[in-house]
Amino acid sequence: MLQQKEFNGDFINQEDFNTTPIFSDTEKHLACIFVLDTSGSMALHNAIDQLNMGLKVFKEQTIQDNSAMAQACIDIALISFDSEVNVVQDFTPISEMVTPDLEAYGQTKMGEALDTAMDMITRRKKAYVASGTPYFRPWLFCITDGQPTDAYEEAAERLHWMEENRKLVSYCIGVDGCNYSVMQEIFSPNSIFGLKDCDFVGLFKFVSASITPVINSKEGTPSVDVDIPKSMFHIPL
């Protein structure tokens, strides 16, 4: 069993994630983690293949739209979850991001995946502080077509605490089959969106376009004025 300790209000598991080096450590960084549902139902409607394509487009567009220095300040991590939770990639600059060929099978261990993502964000922020690297509030995107098949209540409580205390910003993107009622227990209702036709390319283009003005801002946290794709819609309360 993993033990936990508290670090400045952040609970972190004593699991040995590799800490990747921080490049351009005098510039302000943005950590962004994608928590990706790869359960068996993601094989339907070609969803898993569209997700893989979206990740590739995200990397290509983000590199294309940003200078080499800006790229070094965009730290991307990937987690997949099905019957197991897999850290596909720890935080690394966008230029070094892996574009995996994810496969769909098994159940939906979302609770454990979210806990793992919050552990990784907490560790990354500690690394920023240790190296004197300024940073924006990290972003967490969870993409799912279902609902957790494991216990998620403690992860939900922890996520609410981290958002309320400005430790991160989280979003949930649901595709066909997503149980939005359960998602509203986990995520802030204003941060839950639906996605039509598994348009992951449109989604990841939107995320990339949202990152660019933030990472290139000179002072403070800029407002992001990027139109969402037509395939993306807000879930009514």
Coordinates of N, CA and C in Angstrom, one line a residue:
M1 N 0.9 -1.2 0.0 CA 0.0 0.0 0.0 C 0.9 1.2 0.0
L2 N 0.5 2.2 -0.8 CA 1.3 3.5 -0.9 C 0.9 4.3 0.3
Q3 N 2.0 4.8 1.0 CA 1.7 5.7 2.1 C 1.7 7.2 1.5
Q4 N 1.0 8.1 2.3 CA 0.9 9.4 1.9 C 1.5 10.4 2.9
K5 N 2.0 11.5 2.4 CA 2.4 12.5 3.3 C 1.9 13.9 2.8
E6 N 1.9 14.9 3.6 CA 1.4 16.2 3.2 C 2.6 17.1 2.9
F7 N 2.5 17.8 1.8 CA 3.5 18.8 1.5 C 2.8 20.1 1.2
N8 N 2.9 21.1 2.1 CA 2.3 22.4 1.9 C 0.8 22.2 1.5
G9 N 0.1 21.3 2.1 CA -1.3 21.1 1.8 C -1.6 20.1 0.7
D10 N -0.6 19.7 -0.1 CA -0.8 18.8 -1.2 C -0.4 17.4 -0.7
F11 N -1.3 16.4 -0.8 CA -1.0 15.1 -0.5 C -0.4 14.4 -1.7
I12 N 0.7 13.7 -1.4 CA 1.4 13.0 -2.5 C 1.8 11.6 -2.1
N13 N 1.7 10.7 -3.0 CA 2.0 9.3 -2.8 C 3.5 9.1 -2.9
Q14 N 4.0 8.2 -2.1 CA 5.5 7.9 -2.1 C 5.8 6.9 -3.2
E15 N 5.5 7.3 -4.4 CA 5.7 6.5 -5.6 C 6.9 7.1 -6.4
D16 N 7.7 6.3 -7.0 CA 9.0 6.7 -7.6 C 8.7 7.1 -9.0
F17 N 8.2 8.3 -9.2 CA 8.1 8.9 -10.6 C 9.5 9.4 -10.9
N18 N 9.9 9.3 -12.2 CA 11.1 9.9 -12.6 C 10.9 11.4 -12.7
T19 N 11.8 12.2 -12.2 CA 11.7 13.7 -12.4 C 12.6 14.1 -13.5
T20 N 11.9 14.5 -14.6 CA 12.7 14.9 -15.8 C 13.3 16.3 -15.6
P21 N 14.4 16.6 -16.2 CA 15.0 17.9 -16.0 C 14.2 19.0 -16.5
I22 N 14.4 20.2 -16.0 CA 13.6 21.4 -16.4 C 14.5 22.3 -17.3
F23 N 14.1 22.5 -18.5 CA 14.8 23.3 -19.4 C 14.4 24.7 -19.4
S24 N 15.2 25.7 -19.7 CA 14.9 27.1 -19.7 C 14.3 27.4 -18.3
D25 N 15.0 27.1 -17.3 CA 14.5 27.2 -15.9 C 14.3 28.6 -15.4
T26 N 14.8 29.6 -16.1 CA 14.5 31.0 -15.7 C 13.2 31.5 -16.3
E27 N 12.7 30.8 -17.3 CA 11.4 31.3 -17.9 C 10.2 30.6 -17.3
K28 N 9.1 31.2 -17.4 CA 7.9 30.7 -16.8 C 7.3 29.5 -17.5
H29 N 7.0 28.4 -16.8 CA 6.6 27.2 -17.4 C 5.1 26.9 -17.2
L30 N 4.6 26.1 -18.1 CA 3.2 25.6 -18.0 C 3.2 24.1 -18.0
A31 N 2.8 23.5 -17.0 CA 2.6 22.0 -16.9 C 1.2 21.6 -17.3
C32 N 1.1 20.7 -18.3 CA -0.2 20.3 -18.8 C -0.2 18.8 -18.8
I33 N -1.2 18.1 -18.1 CA -1.3 16.7 -18.1 C -2.6 16.2 -18.7
F34 N -2.5 15.2 -19.6 CA -3.7 14.6 -20.2 C -3.9 13.3 -19.6
V35 N -5.1 13.1 -19.0 CA -5.5 11.8 -18.4 C -6.5 11.2 -19.3
L36 N -6.1 10.1 -19.9 CA -6.8 9.5 -21.1 C -7.5 8.2 -20.9
D37 N -8.8 8.1 -21.1 CA -9.5 6.9 -21.0 C -9.2 6.0 -22.1
T38 N -8.7 4.8 -21.8 CA -8.4 3.8 -22.9 C -9.1 2.5 -22.6
S39 N -10.3 2.6 -21.9 CA -11.1 1.4 -21.6 C -11.7 0.8 -22.9
G40 N -12.2 -0.4 -22.7 CA -12.7 -1.1 -23.9 C -13.7 -0.4 -24.8
S41 N -14.5 0.4 -24.1 CA -15.5 1.1 -24.9 C -15.0 2.2 -25.9
M42 N -13.7 2.6 -25.6 CA -13.1 3.6 -26.5 C -12.7 3.0 -27.9
A43 N -13.0 1.7 -28.0 CA -12.8 1.0 -29.4 C -14.0 1.3 -30.3
L44 N -15.1 1.7 -29.6 CA -16.3 2.0 -30.4 C -16.2 3.4 -31.2
H45 N -16.8 3.4 -32.3 CA -16.8 4.7 -33.1 C -15.4 5.2 -33.5
N46 N -14.5 4.3 -33.5 CA -13.1 4.6 -33.8 C -12.5 5.7 -32.9
A47 N -13.0 5.7 -31.6 CA -12.6 6.8 -30.7 C -11.1 6.7 -30.4
I48 N -10.6 5.5 -30.2 CA -9.2 5.4 -29.7 C -8.2 5.9 -30.8
D49 N -8.6 5.5 -32.1 CA -7.7 6.0 -33.2 C -7.8 7.5 -33.4
Q50 N -9.0 8.1 -33.2 CA -9.1 9.5 -33.2 C -8.3 10.2 -32.1
L51 N -8.3 9.6 -30.9 CA -7.5 10.1 -29.8 C -6.1 10.1 -30.1
N52 N -5.6 9.0 -30.7 CA -4.1 9.0 -31.1 C -3.8 10.0 -32.1
M53 N -4.7 10.2 -33.1 CA -4.5 11.3 -34.1 C -4.5 12.7 -33.5
G54 N -5.4 12.9 -32.5 CA -5.4 14.2 -31.9 C -4.2 14.5 -31.1
L55 N -3.6 13.5 -30.4 CA -2.3 13.8 -29.7 C -1.2 14.2 -30.7
K56 N -1.1 13.5 -31.9 CA -0.1 13.8 -32.9 C -0.3 15.3 -33.4
V57 N -1.6 15.6 -33.7 CA -1.8 17.0 -34.1 C -1.5 18.0 -33.1
F58 N -1.8 17.7 -31.8 CA -1.5 18.6 -30.7 C 0.0 18.9 -30.7
K59 N 0.9 17.9 -30.8 CA 2.3 18.1 -30.8 C 2.7 18.9 -32.0
E60 N 2.3 18.6 -33.1 CA 2.7 19.3 -34.4 C 2.3 20.7 -34.3
Q61 N 1.1 21.0 -33.9 CA 0.6 22.4 -33.9 C 1.3 23.3 -32.9
T62 N 1.5 22.7 -31.7 CA 2.1 23.4 -30.6 C 3.6 23.8 -30.9
I63 N 4.3 22.8 -31.6 CA 5.7 23.1 -32.0 C 5.7 24.2 -33.1
Q64 N 4.8 24.0 -34.0 CA 4.7 25.0 -35.1 C 4.4 26.4 -34.7
D65 N 3.6 26.6 -33.6 CA 3.1 27.9 -33.2 C 4.0 28.6 -32.2
N66 N 5.1 27.9 -31.7 CA 5.9 28.4 -30.7 C 7.4 28.4 -31.0
S67 N 8.1 29.3 -30.5 CA 9.6 29.4 -30.6 C 10.2 28.2 -29.9
A68 N 11.5 28.0 -30.1 CA 12.2 26.9 -29.4 C 12.2 27.2 -27.9
M69 N 12.4 28.5 -27.5 CA 12.4 28.8 -26.1 C 11.0 28.6 -25.5
A70 N 9.9 29.0 -26.2 CA 8.6 28.7 -25.6 C 8.3 27.2 -25.5
Q71 N 8.7 26.5 -26.5 CA 8.5 25.0 -26.5 C 9.2 24.4 -25.3
A72 N 10.3 24.9 -24.9 CA 11.0 24.3 -23.7 C 10.3 24.6 -22.4
C73 N 9.3 25.5 -22.4 CA 8.6 25.9 -21.2 C 7.2 25.2 -21.2
I74 N 6.9 24.4 -22.2 CA 5.6 23.7 -22.2 C 5.8 22.3 -21.8
D75 N 5.5 21.9 -20.6 CA 5.8 20.6 -20.1 C 4.5 19.7 -20.1
I76 N 4.6 18.6 -20.9 CA 3.5 17.8 -21.2 C 3.7 16.4 -20.5
A77 N 2.6 15.9 -19.9 CA 2.6 14.5 -19.4 C 1.4 13.8 -19.8
L78 N 1.5 12.5 -19.9 CA 0.3 11.7 -20.4 C 0.1 10.5 -19.5
I79 N -1.1 10.3 -19.1 CA -1.6 9.1 -18.3 C -2.7 8.4 -19.1
S80 N -2.6 7.1 -19.2 CA -3.8 6.4 -19.7 C -4.4 5.5 -18.6
F81 N -5.7 5.3 -18.7 CA -6.3 4.4 -17.7 C -7.3 3.5 -18.3
D82 N -7.3 2.3 -17.9 CA -8.3 1.2 -18.3 C -8.4 0.4 -17.1
S83 N -8.1 -0.9 -17.2 CA -8.0 -1.8 -16.0 C -6.8 -1.5 -15.1
E84 N -5.8 -0.8 -15.7 CA -4.6 -0.3 -15.0 C -4.4 1.2 -15.3
V85 N -3.5 1.8 -14.5 CA -3.2 3.2 -14.8 C -1.7 3.2 -15.2
N86 N -1.5 3.8 -16.4 CA -0.1 3.8 -17.0 C 0.4 5.2 -17.2
V87 N 1.5 5.5 -16.6 CA 2.2 6.8 -16.9 C 2.9 6.7 -18.2
V88 N 2.2 7.1 -19.3 CA 2.8 7.0 -20.6 C 4.0 7.9 -20.7
Q89 N 4.0 9.1 -20.1 CA 5.1 10.0 -20.2 C 5.0 11.0 -19.0
D90 N 6.1 11.1 -18.3 CA 6.2 12.1 -17.3 C 6.4 13.5 -17.9
F91 N 6.4 14.5 -17.2 CA 6.5 15.9 -17.8 C 7.8 16.0 -18.6
T92 N 7.6 16.5 -19.8 CA 8.8 16.7 -20.7 C 8.4 17.8 -21.6
P93 N 9.4 18.5 -22.2 CA 9.0 19.6 -23.2 C 8.3 19.1 -24.3
I94 N 7.4 19.9 -24.9 CA 6.5 19.5 -26.0 C 7.3 18.9 -27.2
S95 N 8.5 19.4 -27.4 CA 9.3 18.9 -28.5 C 9.7 17.4 -28.3
E96 N 9.8 17.0 -27.0 CA 10.1 15.6 -26.7 C 8.9 14.7 -26.4
M97 N 7.7 15.3 -26.6 CA 6.5 14.5 -26.2 C 6.4 13.3 -27.1
V98 N 6.0 12.2 -26.4 CA 5.8 10.9 -27.2 C 4.3 11.0 -27.7
T99 N 4.1 10.4 -28.9 CA 2.8 10.3 -29.5 C 2.5 8.8 -29.6
P100 N 1.9 8.3 -28.5 CA 1.7 6.8 -28.4 C 0.6 6.3 -29.3
D101 N 0.6 5.0 -29.6 CA -0.5 4.3 -30.2 C -1.2 3.6 -29.1
L102 N -2.2 4.3 -28.5 CA -2.9 3.8 -27.4 C -3.9 2.8 -27.9
E103 N -4.2 1.7 -27.1 CA -5.1 0.7 -27.4 C -6.2 0.7 -26.4
A104 N -7.4 0.3 -26.8 CA -8.6 0.2 -25.9 C -8.9 -1.2 -25.4
Y105 N -8.9 -1.3 -24.0 CA -9.4 -2.5 -23.4 C -9.7 -2.3 -22.0
G106 N -10.4 -3.2 -21.4 CA -10.6 -3.2 -19.9 C -11.5 -2.2 -19.4
Q107 N -11.4 -1.9 -18.1 CA -12.3 -1.1 -17.3 C -11.9 0.3 -17.3
T108 N -12.3 1.1 -16.2 CA -12.1 2.5 -16.2 C -11.6 3.0 -14.9
K109 N -10.3 2.9 -14.6 CA -9.8 3.2 -13.3 C -9.5 4.7 -13.2
M110 N -10.5 5.5 -13.3 CA -10.4 7.0 -13.3 C -9.9 7.5 -12.0
G111 N -10.5 7.0 -10.9 CA -10.1 7.5 -9.6 C -8.6 7.4 -9.3
E112 N -8.0 6.3 -9.6 CA -6.6 6.1 -9.4 C -5.8 7.0 -10.4
A113 N -6.3 7.1 -11.6 CA -5.6 7.9 -12.6 C -5.6 9.4 -12.2
L114 N -6.7 9.9 -11.7 CA -6.7 11.3 -11.2 C -5.7 11.5 -10.1
D115 N -5.7 10.5 -9.1 CA -4.8 10.6 -8.0 C -3.3 10.6 -8.5
T116 N -3.0 9.8 -9.5 CA -1.7 9.7 -10.1 C -1.3 11.1 -10.7
A117 N -2.3 11.6 -11.5 CA -2.1 12.9 -12.1 C -1.8 14.0 -11.1
M118 N -2.5 14.0 -10.0 CA -2.3 15.1 -9.0 C -1.0 14.9 -8.3
D119 N -0.6 13.6 -8.1 CA 0.8 13.3 -7.5 C 1.8 13.9 -8.5
M120 N 1.7 13.7 -9.8 CA 2.7 14.2 -10.7 C 2.7 15.7 -10.8
I121 N 1.6 16.3 -10.7 CA 1.6 17.8 -10.7 C 2.3 18.3 -9.5
T122 N 2.0 17.7 -8.3 CA 2.6 18.2 -7.1 C 4.1 18.0 -7.2
R123 N 4.6 16.9 -7.7 CA 6.0 16.7 -7.8 C 6.6 17.7 -8.8
R124 N 5.9 18.0 -9.9 CA 6.5 18.9 -10.8 C 6.6 20.3 -10.2
K125 N 5.6 20.7 -9.5 CA 5.6 22.0 -8.9 C 6.8 22.1 -7.9
K126 N 7.0 21.0 -7.1 CA 8.1 21.0 -6.2 C 9.4 21.1 -6.9
A127 N 9.5 20.5 -8.1 CA 10.8 20.6 -8.9 C 10.9 22.1 -9.4
Y128 N 9.8 22.7 -9.8 CA 9.9 24.1 -10.2 C 10.5 25.0 -9.1
V129 N 9.9 24.8 -7.9 CA 10.3 25.6 -6.7 C 11.8 25.3 -6.4
A130 N 12.2 24.1 -6.4 CA 13.5 23.7 -6.1 C 14.6 24.4 -7.0
S131 N 14.2 24.5 -8.3 CA 15.1 25.1 -9.3 C 14.9 26.6 -9.5
G132 N 13.9 27.2 -8.8 CA 13.7 28.6 -8.9 C 13.0 28.9 -10.2
T133 N 12.2 28.0 -10.7 CA 11.5 28.2 -12.0 C 10.1 28.7 -11.8
P134 N 9.8 29.9 -12.3 CA 8.4 30.4 -12.2 C 7.5 29.5 -13.1
Y135 N 6.2 29.5 -12.7 CA 5.3 28.6 -13.4 C 3.8 29.1 -13.3
F136 N 3.1 28.8 -14.4 CA 1.6 29.1 -14.4 C 0.9 27.9 -13.6
R137 N -0.3 28.1 -13.2 CA -1.1 27.1 -12.6 C -1.2 25.9 -13.6
P138 N -0.9 24.7 -13.2 CA -0.9 23.5 -14.1 C -2.3 23.3 -14.6
W139 N -2.4 22.7 -15.8 CA -3.7 22.3 -16.4 C -3.8 20.8 -16.4
L140 N -5.0 20.3 -16.1 CA -5.3 18.8 -16.1 C -6.5 18.6 -17.0
F141 N -6.4 17.8 -18.0 CA -7.5 17.5 -18.9 C -7.8 16.0 -18.8
C142 N -9.0 15.6 -18.4 CA -9.4 14.2 -18.4 C -10.4 14.0 -19.5
I143 N -10.1 13.0 -20.3 CA -11.0 12.6 -21.5 C -11.5 11.2 -21.2
T144 N -12.9 11.1 -21.3 CA -13.5 9.8 -21.0 C -14.8 9.6 -21.8
D145 N -15.1 8.4 -22.0 CA -16.4 8.0 -22.6 C -17.3 7.3 -21.6
G146 N -17.0 7.3 -20.3 CA -17.8 6.5 -19.4 C -17.9 7.1 -18.0
Q147 N -17.5 6.3 -17.1 CA -17.5 6.7 -15.7 C -16.5 5.8 -14.9
P148 N -16.1 6.1 -13.8 CA -15.1 5.3 -13.0 C -15.7 4.0 -12.7
T149 N -14.8 2.9 -12.8 CA -15.2 1.6 -12.3 C -14.4 1.3 -11.0
D150 N -13.7 2.3 -10.5 CA -13.0 2.1 -9.2 C -13.5 3.2 -8.3
A151 N -13.1 3.2 -7.0 CA -13.5 4.3 -6.1 C -12.9 5.6 -6.5
Y152 N -13.7 6.6 -6.5 CA -13.2 7.9 -7.0 C -13.5 9.1 -6.0
E153 N -14.2 8.8 -5.0 CA -14.7 9.8 -4.1 C -13.5 10.6 -3.4
E154 N -12.5 9.9 -3.0 CA -11.4 10.6 -2.4 C -10.6 11.4 -3.4
A155 N -10.4 10.9 -4.6 CA -9.8 11.7 -5.7 C -10.6 12.9 -6.0
A156 N -11.9 12.8 -6.0 CA -12.8 13.9 -6.3 C -12.6 15.0 -5.2
E157 N -12.6 14.6 -4.0 CA -12.4 15.5 -2.8 C -11.1 16.2 -2.9
R158 N -10.0 15.5 -3.3 CA -8.7 16.0 -3.4 C -8.6 17.0 -4.5
L159 N -9.3 16.7 -5.7 CA -9.3 17.6 -6.8 C -10.0 18.9 -6.5
H160 N -11.1 18.8 -5.8 CA -11.9 20.0 -5.4 C -11.0 20.9 -4.5
W161 N -10.3 20.2 -3.6 CA -9.4 21.0 -2.7 C -8.3 21.7 -3.5
M162 N -7.7 21.0 -4.4 CA -6.6 21.6 -5.2 C -7.0 22.7 -6.0
E163 N -8.2 22.6 -6.6 CA -8.8 23.7 -7.4 C -9.1 24.9 -6.5
E164 N -9.8 24.7 -5.4 CA -10.2 25.7 -4.5 C -9.0 26.5 -4.0
N165 N -7.9 25.8 -3.9 CA -6.6 26.4 -3.4 C -5.7 26.8 -4.5
R166 N -6.2 26.8 -5.7 CA -5.4 27.3 -6.9 C -4.1 26.6 -7.1
K167 N -4.2 25.2 -6.9 CA -3.1 24.4 -7.2 C -3.0 23.9 -8.6
L168 N -4.2 23.9 -9.3 CA -4.3 23.5 -10.7 C -5.6 23.9 -11.2
V169 N -5.8 23.7 -12.5 CA -7.0 24.0 -13.2 C -7.4 22.6 -13.9
S170 N -8.6 22.1 -13.8 CA -8.9 20.9 -14.4 C -10.1 21.0 -15.3
Y171 N -10.2 20.1 -16.3 CA -11.3 20.1 -17.3 C -11.6 18.6 -17.5
C172 N -12.9 18.3 -17.8 CA -13.3 17.0 -18.2 C -13.9 17.1 -19.6
I173 N -13.5 16.3 -20.5 CA -14.1 16.2 -21.8 C -14.7 14.9 -22.0
G174 N -16.0 14.8 -22.2 CA -16.7 13.6 -22.4 C -17.2 13.4 -23.8
V175 N -17.0 12.1 -24.3 CA -17.5 11.7 -25.6 C -18.7 10.8 -25.4
D176 N -19.3 10.3 -26.5 CA -20.5 9.4 -26.4 C -20.3 8.3 -25.3
G177 N -21.3 8.3 -24.5 CA -21.3 7.3 -23.4 C -20.9 7.8 -22.0
C178 N -20.4 9.1 -22.0 CA -19.9 9.6 -20.8 C -21.1 9.9 -19.8
N179 N -20.9 9.5 -18.5 CA -21.9 9.7 -17.5 C -21.6 11.1 -16.9
Y180 N -22.3 12.1 -17.4 CA -22.0 13.5 -16.9 C -22.4 13.7 -15.5
S181 N -23.4 13.0 -15.0 CA -23.9 13.1 -13.6 C -22.7 12.8 -12.7
V182 N -22.0 11.7 -13.0 CA -20.9 11.3 -12.1 C -19.7 12.3 -12.3
M183 N -19.5 12.8 -13.6 CA -18.4 13.7 -13.8 C -18.7 15.0 -13.0
Q184 N -19.9 15.4 -12.7 CA -20.2 16.6 -12.0 C -19.9 16.4 -10.5
E185 N -19.8 15.1 -10.0 CA -19.3 14.9 -8.7 C -17.8 15.0 -8.6
I186 N -17.1 14.9 -9.7 CA -15.6 14.9 -9.6 C -15.1 16.3 -10.0
F187 N -15.6 16.8 -11.1 CA -15.1 18.1 -11.6 C -16.1 19.2 -11.4
S188 N -15.5 20.5 -11.4 CA -16.4 21.6 -11.3 C -17.4 21.6 -12.5
P189 N -18.7 21.8 -12.3 CA -19.6 21.7 -13.4 C -19.3 22.7 -14.6
N190 N -18.7 23.8 -14.3 CA -18.3 24.7 -15.3 C -17.1 24.3 -16.2
S191 N -16.5 23.2 -15.7 CA -15.3 22.7 -16.4 C -15.6 21.4 -17.2
I192 N -16.8 21.0 -17.4 CA -17.2 19.8 -18.1 C -17.7 20.1 -19.4
F193 N -17.2 19.5 -20.5 CA -17.6 19.7 -21.8 C -17.9 18.4 -22.5
G194 N -18.8 18.4 -23.5 CA -19.0 17.3 -24.3 C -18.3 17.5 -25.7
L195 N -18.1 16.4 -26.3 CA -17.4 16.4 -27.6 C -18.1 15.5 -28.6
K196 N -18.6 16.1 -29.7 CA -19.3 15.3 -30.7 C -18.4 14.6 -31.6
D197 N -18.8 13.4 -32.1 CA -18.2 12.7 -33.2 C -16.7 12.4 -32.9
C198 N -16.4 12.3 -31.6 CA -15.0 12.0 -31.2 C -14.0 12.9 -32.0
D199 N -14.3 14.2 -32.0 CA -13.4 15.1 -32.7 C -12.2 15.5 -31.9
F200 N -11.4 14.6 -31.7 CA -10.2 14.8 -30.8 C -9.2 15.7 -31.5
V201 N -9.2 15.7 -32.8 CA -8.3 16.6 -33.6 C -8.7 18.1 -33.3
G202 N -10.0 18.3 -33.4 CA -10.5 19.7 -33.0 C -10.2 20.1 -31.6
L203 N -10.4 19.1 -30.7 CA -10.2 19.4 -29.3 C -8.7 19.8 -29.0
F204 N -7.8 18.9 -29.5 CA -6.4 19.2 -29.3 C -5.9 20.4 -30.0
K205 N -6.4 20.8 -31.1 CA -6.1 22.0 -31.8 C -6.5 23.2 -30.9
F206 N -7.6 23.1 -30.2 CA -8.1 24.1 -29.3 C -7.2 24.2 -28.1
V207 N -6.8 23.1 -27.5 CA -5.9 23.1 -26.4 C -4.6 23.8 -26.7
S208 N -4.1 23.4 -27.9 CA -2.8 23.9 -28.4 C -2.9 25.4 -28.5
A209 N -4.0 25.9 -29.2 CA -4.2 27.3 -29.4 C -4.4 28.1 -28.1
S210 N -4.9 27.4 -27.1 CA -5.0 28.0 -25.8 C -3.7 28.2 -25.0
I211 N -2.8 27.2 -25.2 CA -1.5 27.2 -24.6 C -0.6 28.4 -25.1
T212 N -0.7 28.6 -26.4 CA 0.3 29.6 -27.0 C 0.2 31.0 -26.4
P213 N -0.9 31.6 -26.3 CA -0.9 33.0 -25.7 C -0.5 33.0 -24.2
V214 N -0.7 31.9 -23.5 CA -0.3 31.8 -22.1 C 1.2 31.7 -22.0
I215 N 1.8 30.8 -22.7 CA 3.3 30.6 -22.6 C 4.1 31.8 -23.2
N216 N 3.5 32.6 -24.1 CA 4.2 33.7 -24.7 C 3.8 35.0 -24.0
S217 N 3.0 35.0 -22.9 CA 2.7 36.2 -22.2 C 3.9 36.6 -21.4
K218 N 4.0 37.9 -21.2 CA 5.2 38.5 -20.5 C 5.0 38.7 -19.0
E219 N 3.7 39.0 -18.6 CA 3.5 39.2 -17.2 C 2.1 38.6 -16.8
G220 N 2.0 38.2 -15.6 CA 0.7 37.7 -15.1 C 0.2 36.5 -15.8
T221 N -1.1 36.2 -15.6 CA -1.8 35.1 -16.3 C -2.8 35.7 -17.3
P222 N -2.5 35.6 -18.6 CA -3.4 36.3 -19.5 C -4.7 35.6 -19.7
S223 N -5.7 36.3 -20.1 CA -7.0 35.7 -20.5 C -6.8 35.0 -21.8
V224 N -7.5 33.8 -21.9 CA -7.4 33.0 -23.2 C -8.6 33.2 -23.9
D225 N -8.6 33.8 -25.1 CA -9.7 34.1 -25.9 C -9.6 33.3 -27.2
V226 N -9.9 32.0 -27.1 CA -9.9 31.1 -28.2 C -11.2 30.4 -28.4
D227 N -11.8 30.5 -29.5 CA -13.1 29.9 -29.8 C -13.0 28.4 -29.7
I228 N -14.0 27.8 -29.0 CA -14.0 26.3 -28.9 C -14.5 25.8 -30.2
P229 N -14.1 24.6 -30.6 CA -14.6 24.0 -31.9 C -16.1 23.7 -31.8
K230 N -16.7 23.7 -33.0 CA -18.2 23.5 -33.0 C -18.6 22.1 -32.5
S231 N -17.6 21.2 -32.5 CA -17.9 19.9 -31.9 C -17.9 19.8 -30.4
M232 N -17.5 20.9 -29.8 CA -17.4 20.9 -28.3 C -18.5 21.8 -27.7
F233 N -19.1 21.3 -26.6 CA -20.2 22.0 -26.1 C -20.2 21.9 -24.5
H234 N -20.7 22.9 -23.9 CA -20.8 22.9 -22.4 C -22.0 22.0 -22.0
I235 N -21.7 21.3 -20.9 CA -22.8 20.4 -20.4 C -23.7 21.2 -19.4
P236 N -25.0 21.3 -19.7 CA -25.8 22.1 -18.8 C -25.9 21.5 -17.4
L237 N -26.1 22.4 -16.4 CA -26.2 21.9 -15.1 C -27.6 21.2 -14.8

